[in-house]
CSV table of C-alpha atoms in Angstrom, one decimal:
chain,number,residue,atom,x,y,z
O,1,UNK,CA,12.2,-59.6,97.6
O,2,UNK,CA,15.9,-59.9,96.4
O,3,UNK,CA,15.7,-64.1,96.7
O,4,UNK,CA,12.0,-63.6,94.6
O,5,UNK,CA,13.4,-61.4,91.9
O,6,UNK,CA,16.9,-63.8,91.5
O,7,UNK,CA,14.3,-66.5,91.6
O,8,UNK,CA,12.6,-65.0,88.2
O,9,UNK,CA,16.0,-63.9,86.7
O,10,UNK,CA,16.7,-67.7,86.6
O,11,UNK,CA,13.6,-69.1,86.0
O,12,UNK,CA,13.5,-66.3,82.5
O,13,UNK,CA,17.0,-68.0,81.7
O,14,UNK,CA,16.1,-71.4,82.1
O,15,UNK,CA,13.6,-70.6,80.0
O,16,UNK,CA,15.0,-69.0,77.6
O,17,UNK,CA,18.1,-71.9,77.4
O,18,UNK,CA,15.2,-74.2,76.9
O,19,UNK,CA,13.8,-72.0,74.1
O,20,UNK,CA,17.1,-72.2,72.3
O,21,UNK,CA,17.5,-75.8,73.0
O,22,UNK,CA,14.1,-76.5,71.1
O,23,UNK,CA,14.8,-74.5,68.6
O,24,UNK,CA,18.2,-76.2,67.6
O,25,UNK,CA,16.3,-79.4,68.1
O,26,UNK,CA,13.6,-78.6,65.8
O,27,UNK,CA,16.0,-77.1,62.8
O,28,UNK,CA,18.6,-80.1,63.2
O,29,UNK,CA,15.2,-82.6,63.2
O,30,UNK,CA,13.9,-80.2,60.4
O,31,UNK,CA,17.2,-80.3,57.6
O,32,UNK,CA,18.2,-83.7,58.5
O,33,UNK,CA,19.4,-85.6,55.2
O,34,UNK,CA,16.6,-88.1,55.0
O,35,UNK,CA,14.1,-85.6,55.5
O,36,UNK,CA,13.8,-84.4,51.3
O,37,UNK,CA,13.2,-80.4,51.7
O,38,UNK,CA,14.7,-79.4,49.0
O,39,UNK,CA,15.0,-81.8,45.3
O,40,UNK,CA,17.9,-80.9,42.7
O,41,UNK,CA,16.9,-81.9,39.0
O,42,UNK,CA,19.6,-83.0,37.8
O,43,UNK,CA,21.3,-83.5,40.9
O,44,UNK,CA,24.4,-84.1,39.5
O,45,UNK,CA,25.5,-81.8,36.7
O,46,UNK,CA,28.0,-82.3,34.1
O,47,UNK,CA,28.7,-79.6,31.7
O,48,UNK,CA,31.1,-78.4,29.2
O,49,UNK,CA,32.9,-75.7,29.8
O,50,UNK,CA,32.2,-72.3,28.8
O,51,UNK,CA,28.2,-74.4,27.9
O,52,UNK,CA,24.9,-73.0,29.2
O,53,UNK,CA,23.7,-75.1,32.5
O,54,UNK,CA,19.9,-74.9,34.1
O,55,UNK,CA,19.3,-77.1,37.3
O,56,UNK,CA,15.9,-76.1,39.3
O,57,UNK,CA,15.5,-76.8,42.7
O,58,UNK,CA,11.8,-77.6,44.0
O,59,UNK,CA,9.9,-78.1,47.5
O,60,UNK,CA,7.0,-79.7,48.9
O,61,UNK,CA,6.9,-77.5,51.4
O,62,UNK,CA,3.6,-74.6,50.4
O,63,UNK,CA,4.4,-72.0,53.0
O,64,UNK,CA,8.5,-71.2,53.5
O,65,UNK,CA,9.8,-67.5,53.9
O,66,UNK,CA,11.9,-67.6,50.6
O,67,UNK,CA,14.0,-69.7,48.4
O,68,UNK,CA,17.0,-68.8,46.1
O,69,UNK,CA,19.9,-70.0,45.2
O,70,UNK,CA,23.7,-69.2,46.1
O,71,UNK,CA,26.5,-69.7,43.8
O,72,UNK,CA,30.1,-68.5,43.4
O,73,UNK,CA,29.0,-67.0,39.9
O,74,UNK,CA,25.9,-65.1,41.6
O,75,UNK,CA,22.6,-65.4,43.5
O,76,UNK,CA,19.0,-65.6,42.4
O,77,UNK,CA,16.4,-63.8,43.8
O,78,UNK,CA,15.1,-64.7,46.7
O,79,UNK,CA,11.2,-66.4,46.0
O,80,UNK,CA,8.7,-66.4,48.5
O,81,UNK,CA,5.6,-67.8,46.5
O,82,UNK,CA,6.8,-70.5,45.1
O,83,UNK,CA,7.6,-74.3,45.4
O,84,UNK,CA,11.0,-74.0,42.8
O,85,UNK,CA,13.6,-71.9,41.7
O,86,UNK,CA,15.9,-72.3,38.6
O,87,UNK,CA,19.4,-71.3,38.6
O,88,UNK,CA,20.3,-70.9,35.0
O,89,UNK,CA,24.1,-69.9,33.9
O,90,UNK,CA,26.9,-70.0,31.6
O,91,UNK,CA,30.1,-72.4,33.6
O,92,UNK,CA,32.6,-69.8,32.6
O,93,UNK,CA,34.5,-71.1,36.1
O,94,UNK,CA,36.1,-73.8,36.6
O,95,UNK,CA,35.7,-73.6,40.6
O,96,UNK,CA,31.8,-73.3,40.4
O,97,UNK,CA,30.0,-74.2,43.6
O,98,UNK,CA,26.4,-73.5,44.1
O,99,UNK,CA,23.3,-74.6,46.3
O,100,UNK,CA,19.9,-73.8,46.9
O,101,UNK,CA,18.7,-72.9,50.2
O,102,UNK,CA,15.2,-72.6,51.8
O,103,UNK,CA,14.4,-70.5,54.8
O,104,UNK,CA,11.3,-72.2,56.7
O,105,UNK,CA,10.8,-70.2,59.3
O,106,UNK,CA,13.0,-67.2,61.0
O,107,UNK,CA,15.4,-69.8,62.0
O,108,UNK,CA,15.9,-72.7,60.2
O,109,UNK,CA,17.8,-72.5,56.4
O,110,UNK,CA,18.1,-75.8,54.6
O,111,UNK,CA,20.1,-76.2,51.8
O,112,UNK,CA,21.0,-78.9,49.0
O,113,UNK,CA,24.1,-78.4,47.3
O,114,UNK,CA,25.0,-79.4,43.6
O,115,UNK,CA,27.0,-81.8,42.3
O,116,UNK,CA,29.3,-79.6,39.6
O,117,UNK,CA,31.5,-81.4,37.2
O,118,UNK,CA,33.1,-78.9,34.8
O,119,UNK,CA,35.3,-80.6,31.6
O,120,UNK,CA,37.2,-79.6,28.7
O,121,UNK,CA,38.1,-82.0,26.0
O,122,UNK,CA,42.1,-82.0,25.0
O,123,UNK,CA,43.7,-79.2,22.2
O,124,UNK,CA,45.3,-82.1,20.8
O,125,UNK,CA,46.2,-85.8,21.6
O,126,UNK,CA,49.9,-87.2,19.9
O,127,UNK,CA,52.0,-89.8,20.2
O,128,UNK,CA,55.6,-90.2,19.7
O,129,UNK,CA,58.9,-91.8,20.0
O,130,UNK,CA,61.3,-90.7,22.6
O,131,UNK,CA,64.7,-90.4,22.3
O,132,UNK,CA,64.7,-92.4,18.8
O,133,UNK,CA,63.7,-91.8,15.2
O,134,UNK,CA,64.1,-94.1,12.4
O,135,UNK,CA,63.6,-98.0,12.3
O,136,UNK,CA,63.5,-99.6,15.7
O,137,UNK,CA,65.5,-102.8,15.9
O,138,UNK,CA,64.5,-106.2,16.6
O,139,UNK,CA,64.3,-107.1,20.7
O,140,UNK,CA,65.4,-103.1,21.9
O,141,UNK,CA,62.9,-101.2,24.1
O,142,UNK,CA,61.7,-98.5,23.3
O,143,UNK,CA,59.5,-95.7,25.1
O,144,UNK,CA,56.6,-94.1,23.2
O,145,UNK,CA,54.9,-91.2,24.8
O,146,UNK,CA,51.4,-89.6,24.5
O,147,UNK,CA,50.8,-85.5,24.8
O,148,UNK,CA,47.5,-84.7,26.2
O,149,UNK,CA,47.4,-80.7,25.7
O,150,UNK,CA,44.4,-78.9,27.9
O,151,UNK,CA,42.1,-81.5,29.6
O,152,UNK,CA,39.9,-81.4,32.6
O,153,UNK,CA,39.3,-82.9,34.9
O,154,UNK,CA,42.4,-84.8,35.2
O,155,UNK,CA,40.8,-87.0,37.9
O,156,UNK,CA,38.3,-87.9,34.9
O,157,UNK,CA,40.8,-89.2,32.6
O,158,UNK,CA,41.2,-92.2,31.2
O,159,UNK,CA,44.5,-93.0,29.0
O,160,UNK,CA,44.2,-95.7,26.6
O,161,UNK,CA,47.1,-97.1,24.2
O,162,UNK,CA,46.6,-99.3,21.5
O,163,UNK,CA,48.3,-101.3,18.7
O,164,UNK,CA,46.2,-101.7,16.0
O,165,UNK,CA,42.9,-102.6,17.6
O,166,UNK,CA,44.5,-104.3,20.8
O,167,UNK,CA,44.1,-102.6,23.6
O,168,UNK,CA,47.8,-102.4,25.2
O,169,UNK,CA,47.0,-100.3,28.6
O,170,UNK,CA,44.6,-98.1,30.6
O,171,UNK,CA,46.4,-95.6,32.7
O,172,UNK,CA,43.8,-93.2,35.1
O,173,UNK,CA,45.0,-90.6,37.6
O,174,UNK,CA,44.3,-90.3,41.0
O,175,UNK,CA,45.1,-86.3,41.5
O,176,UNK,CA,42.3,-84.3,41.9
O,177,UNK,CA,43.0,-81.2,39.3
O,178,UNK,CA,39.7,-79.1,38.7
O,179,UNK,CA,41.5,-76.5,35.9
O,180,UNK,CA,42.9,-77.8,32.3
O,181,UNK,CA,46.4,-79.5,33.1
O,182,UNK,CA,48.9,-81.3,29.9
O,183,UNK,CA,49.4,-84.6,30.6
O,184,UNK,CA,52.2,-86.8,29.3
O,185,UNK,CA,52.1,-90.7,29.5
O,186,UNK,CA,54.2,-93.3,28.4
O,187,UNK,CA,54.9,-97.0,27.4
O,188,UNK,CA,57.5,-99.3,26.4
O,189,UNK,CA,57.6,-101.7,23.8
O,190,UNK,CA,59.8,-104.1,22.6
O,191,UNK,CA,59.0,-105.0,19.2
O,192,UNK,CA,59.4,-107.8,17.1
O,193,UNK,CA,59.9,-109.1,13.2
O,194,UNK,CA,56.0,-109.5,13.5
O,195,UNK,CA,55.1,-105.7,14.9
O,196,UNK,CA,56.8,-104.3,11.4
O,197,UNK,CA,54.6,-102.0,10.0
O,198,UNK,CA,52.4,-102.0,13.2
O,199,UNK,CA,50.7,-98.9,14.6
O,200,UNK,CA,50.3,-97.6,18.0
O,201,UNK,CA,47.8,-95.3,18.5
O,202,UNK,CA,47.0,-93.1,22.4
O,203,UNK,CA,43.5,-91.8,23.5
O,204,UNK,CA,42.2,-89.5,25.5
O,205,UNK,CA,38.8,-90.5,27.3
O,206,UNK,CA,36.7,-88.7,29.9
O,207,UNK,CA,34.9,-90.9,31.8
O,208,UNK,CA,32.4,-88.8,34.0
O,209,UNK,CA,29.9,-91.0,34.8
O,210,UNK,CA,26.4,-91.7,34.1
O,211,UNK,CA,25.5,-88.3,34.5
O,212,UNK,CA,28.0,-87.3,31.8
O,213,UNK,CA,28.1,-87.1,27.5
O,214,UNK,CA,27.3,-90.6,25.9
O,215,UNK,CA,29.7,-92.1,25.0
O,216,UNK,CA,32.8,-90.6,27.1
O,217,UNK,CA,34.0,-87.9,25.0
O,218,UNK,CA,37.2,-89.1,23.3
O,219,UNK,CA,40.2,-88.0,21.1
O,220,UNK,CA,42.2,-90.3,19.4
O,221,UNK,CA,46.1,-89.8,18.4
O,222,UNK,CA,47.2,-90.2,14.5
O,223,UNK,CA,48.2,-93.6,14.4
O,224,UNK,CA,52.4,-94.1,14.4
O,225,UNK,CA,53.5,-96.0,11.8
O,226,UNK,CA,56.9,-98.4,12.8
O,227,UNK,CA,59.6,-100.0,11.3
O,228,UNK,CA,61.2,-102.4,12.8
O,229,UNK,CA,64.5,-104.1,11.4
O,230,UNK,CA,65.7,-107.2,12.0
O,231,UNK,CA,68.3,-110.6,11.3
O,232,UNK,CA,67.9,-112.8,8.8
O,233,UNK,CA,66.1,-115.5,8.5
O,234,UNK,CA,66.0,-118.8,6.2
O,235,UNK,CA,62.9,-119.8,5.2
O,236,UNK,CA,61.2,-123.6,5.7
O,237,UNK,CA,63.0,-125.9,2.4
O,238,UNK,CA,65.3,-129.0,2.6
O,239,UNK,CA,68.5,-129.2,3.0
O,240,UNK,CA,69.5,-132.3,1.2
O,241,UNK,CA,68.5,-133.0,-2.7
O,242,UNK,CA,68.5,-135.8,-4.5
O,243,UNK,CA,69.6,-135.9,-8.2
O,244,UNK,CA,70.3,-138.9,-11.2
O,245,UNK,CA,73.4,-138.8,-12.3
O,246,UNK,CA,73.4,-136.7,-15.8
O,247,UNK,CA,70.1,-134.4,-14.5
O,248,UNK,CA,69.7,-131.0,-14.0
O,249,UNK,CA,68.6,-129.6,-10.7
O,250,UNK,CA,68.0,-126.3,-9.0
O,251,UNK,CA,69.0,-125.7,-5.4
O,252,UNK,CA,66.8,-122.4,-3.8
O,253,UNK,CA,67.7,-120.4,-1.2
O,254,UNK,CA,64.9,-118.1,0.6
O,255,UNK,CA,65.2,-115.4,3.3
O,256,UNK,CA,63.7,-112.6,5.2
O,257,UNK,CA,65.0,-109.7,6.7
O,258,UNK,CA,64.8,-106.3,7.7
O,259,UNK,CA,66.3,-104.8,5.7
O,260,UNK,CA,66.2,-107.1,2.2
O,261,UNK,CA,69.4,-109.5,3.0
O,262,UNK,CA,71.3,-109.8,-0.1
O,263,UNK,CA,71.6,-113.8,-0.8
O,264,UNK,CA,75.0,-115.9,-2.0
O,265,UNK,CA,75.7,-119.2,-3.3
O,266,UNK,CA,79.3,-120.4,-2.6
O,267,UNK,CA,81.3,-123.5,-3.4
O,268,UNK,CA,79.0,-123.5,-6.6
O,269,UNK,CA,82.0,-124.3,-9.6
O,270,UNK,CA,82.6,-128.2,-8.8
O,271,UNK,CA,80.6,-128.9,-11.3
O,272,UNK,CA,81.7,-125.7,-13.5
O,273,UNK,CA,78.1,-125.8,-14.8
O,274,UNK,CA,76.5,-123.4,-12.6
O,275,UNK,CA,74.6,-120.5,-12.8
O,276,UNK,CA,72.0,-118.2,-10.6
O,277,UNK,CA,68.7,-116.6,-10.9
O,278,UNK,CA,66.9,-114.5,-8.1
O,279,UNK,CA,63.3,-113.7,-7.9
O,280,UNK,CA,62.1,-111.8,-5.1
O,281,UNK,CA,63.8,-113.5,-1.8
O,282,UNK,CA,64.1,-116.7,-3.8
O,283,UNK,CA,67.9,-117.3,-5.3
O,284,UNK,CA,68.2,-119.9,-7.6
O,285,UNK,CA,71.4,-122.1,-7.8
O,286,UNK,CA,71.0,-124.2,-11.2
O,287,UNK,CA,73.4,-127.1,-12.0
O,288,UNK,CA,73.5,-129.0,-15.6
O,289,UNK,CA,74.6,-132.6,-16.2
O,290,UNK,CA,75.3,-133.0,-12.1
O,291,UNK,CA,78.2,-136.1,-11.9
O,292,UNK,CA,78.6,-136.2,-8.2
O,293,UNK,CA,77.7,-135.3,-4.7
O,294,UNK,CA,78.6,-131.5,-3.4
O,295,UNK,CA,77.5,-129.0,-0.9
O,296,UNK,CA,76.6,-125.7,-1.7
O,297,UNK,CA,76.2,-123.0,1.1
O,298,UNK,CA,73.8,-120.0,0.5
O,299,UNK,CA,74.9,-117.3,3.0
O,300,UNK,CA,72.7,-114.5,3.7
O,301,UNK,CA,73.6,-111.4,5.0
O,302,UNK,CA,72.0,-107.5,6.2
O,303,UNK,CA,73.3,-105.1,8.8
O,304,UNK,CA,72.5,-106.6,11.8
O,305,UNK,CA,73.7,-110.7,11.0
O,306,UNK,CA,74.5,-113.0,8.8
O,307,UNK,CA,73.4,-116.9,8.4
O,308,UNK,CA,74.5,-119.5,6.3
O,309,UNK,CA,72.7,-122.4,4.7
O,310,UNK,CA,74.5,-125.8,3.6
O,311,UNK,CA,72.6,-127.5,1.1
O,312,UNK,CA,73.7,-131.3,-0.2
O,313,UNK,CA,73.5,-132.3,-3.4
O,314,UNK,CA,73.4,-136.4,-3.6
O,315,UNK,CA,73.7,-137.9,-6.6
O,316,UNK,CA,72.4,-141.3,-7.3
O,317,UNK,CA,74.4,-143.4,-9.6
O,318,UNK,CA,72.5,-146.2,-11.6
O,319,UNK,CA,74.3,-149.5,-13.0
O,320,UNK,CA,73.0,-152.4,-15.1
């Protein structure tokens, strides 16, 4: 009697081990991922936050003991009679997780959980000049910086710098940061004569995918305006004139700087005849009644050089 009755005490757990073994087998064969119990619509969600968010979740399945869903911002009721449920709520957090779930029989729960991007566009987007104000100066490096105050997600973020409508850089960020963050980034420059008056603009982009706003949502810096400063320069013009003997002739001298170089004629009283005119970055040596050759030098001068300019004056002498 005692071998009989250890005989059933095993047999009943051997049984009941295989009971449990079925029943794991049948809920990991019923929620496996390519089996579609439960459908998400959307099933990735973007939302602003602090915005209004409805996702529903829906089965094929006609009999189920309940569905609901279960969310770090609250539940919804649990529904027994019916094939979806909607879980409808203002993203006030920026943690939010939540996922439907679907109880088919007394043990198996399946769930789906949703895909939850919360954003925030930036307070303000600026650029700026560090370490410096005033002109820049020809061929000196300078670092501009761009203040992104109050975006999220960082990981979504997209900094794009500009000068004029060429695009300079793209700078993202690899940190996952679900709350608002201030971001600062920079670039250096290195201006020339040509970027005078140029302006540099930063901006702001959240790119969040397909699922997200179209197009990225996007704030753009007031442009900064530069100065830069630089040598002189001569313009193109020749260096050697020819003149009758007896003429007149007029000898120019053209530059451009930053700032306005002021322009000079030396050597100009050999011929004691001599005077000058300036128009604009044009200075004008004139000579009357020219009897002989000469050089004339036009020097031109601001704070950061000074050039000179020899021009030769040949006169051609005619005999009959």
């Amino acid at each position: 009697m005692g071998y009989q009755r250890t005989t059933m005490i095993s047999l009943q757990r051997m049984l009941g081990l295989l009971m449990l073994i079925l029943l794991h087998g049948a809920a990991d064969e019923a929620c496996l991922p390519d089996i579609n119990h439960l459908t998400l619509e959307p099933p990735v969600a973007v939302v602003r936050h602090g915005d209004p968010l409805e996702v529903n979740c829906s089965t094929l399945f006609n009999t189920h003991l309940g569905m609901h869903w279960v969310s770090t911002e609250g539940n919804t009721s649990l529904e027994k009679n019916s094939q979806f449920v909607t879980w409808n709520m203002t993203v006030v957090d920026w943690g939010t997780q939540a996922r439907c779930n679907i109880k088919l029989n007394g043990s198996l729960l399946c769930s789906q959980d949703l895909t939850l991007t919360v954003y925030k566009i930036p307070d303000s987007v600026s650029i700026s000049v560090l370490r410096h104000s005033g002109p820049m100066v020809e061929g000196t490096e300078y670092q501009l910086q761009c203040d992104i105050q109050n975006i999220a997600p960082l990981q979504n973020l997209v900094v794009k710098w500009y000068k004029g409508n060429e695009p300079l850089d793209n700078v993202t960020y690899s940190i996952v940061s679900k709350t608002p963050v201030d971001v600062s980034d920079t670039l250096m420059i290195s201006p020339s004569r040509h970027d005078d008056g140029a302006q540099y603009r930063c901006r702001a982009q959240l790119d969040l995918g397909p699922e997200g706003p179209q197009p990225h949502p996007t704030v753009t810096s007031e442009p900064l305006n530069i100065t830069v400063h630089y040598a002189p320069e001569f313009l193109p013009g020749n260096d050697t004139v020819e003149v009758s003997a007896g003429s007149d002739v007029s000898l120019d001298c053209s530059a451009e700087g930053n700032p306005p170089p002021e322009l000079r004629w030396t050597n100009n009283t050999a011929e004691g005849n001599a005077n000058e005119t300036t128009v604009g970055r044009l200075r004008t040596l004139n000579i009357s009644r020219v009897t002989a050759n000469a050089t004339y030098n036009c020097t031109v001068t601001n704070r950061l050089g000074s050039i000179t300019k020899h021009q030769n004056l040949s006169t051609l002498l005619y005999t009959c």
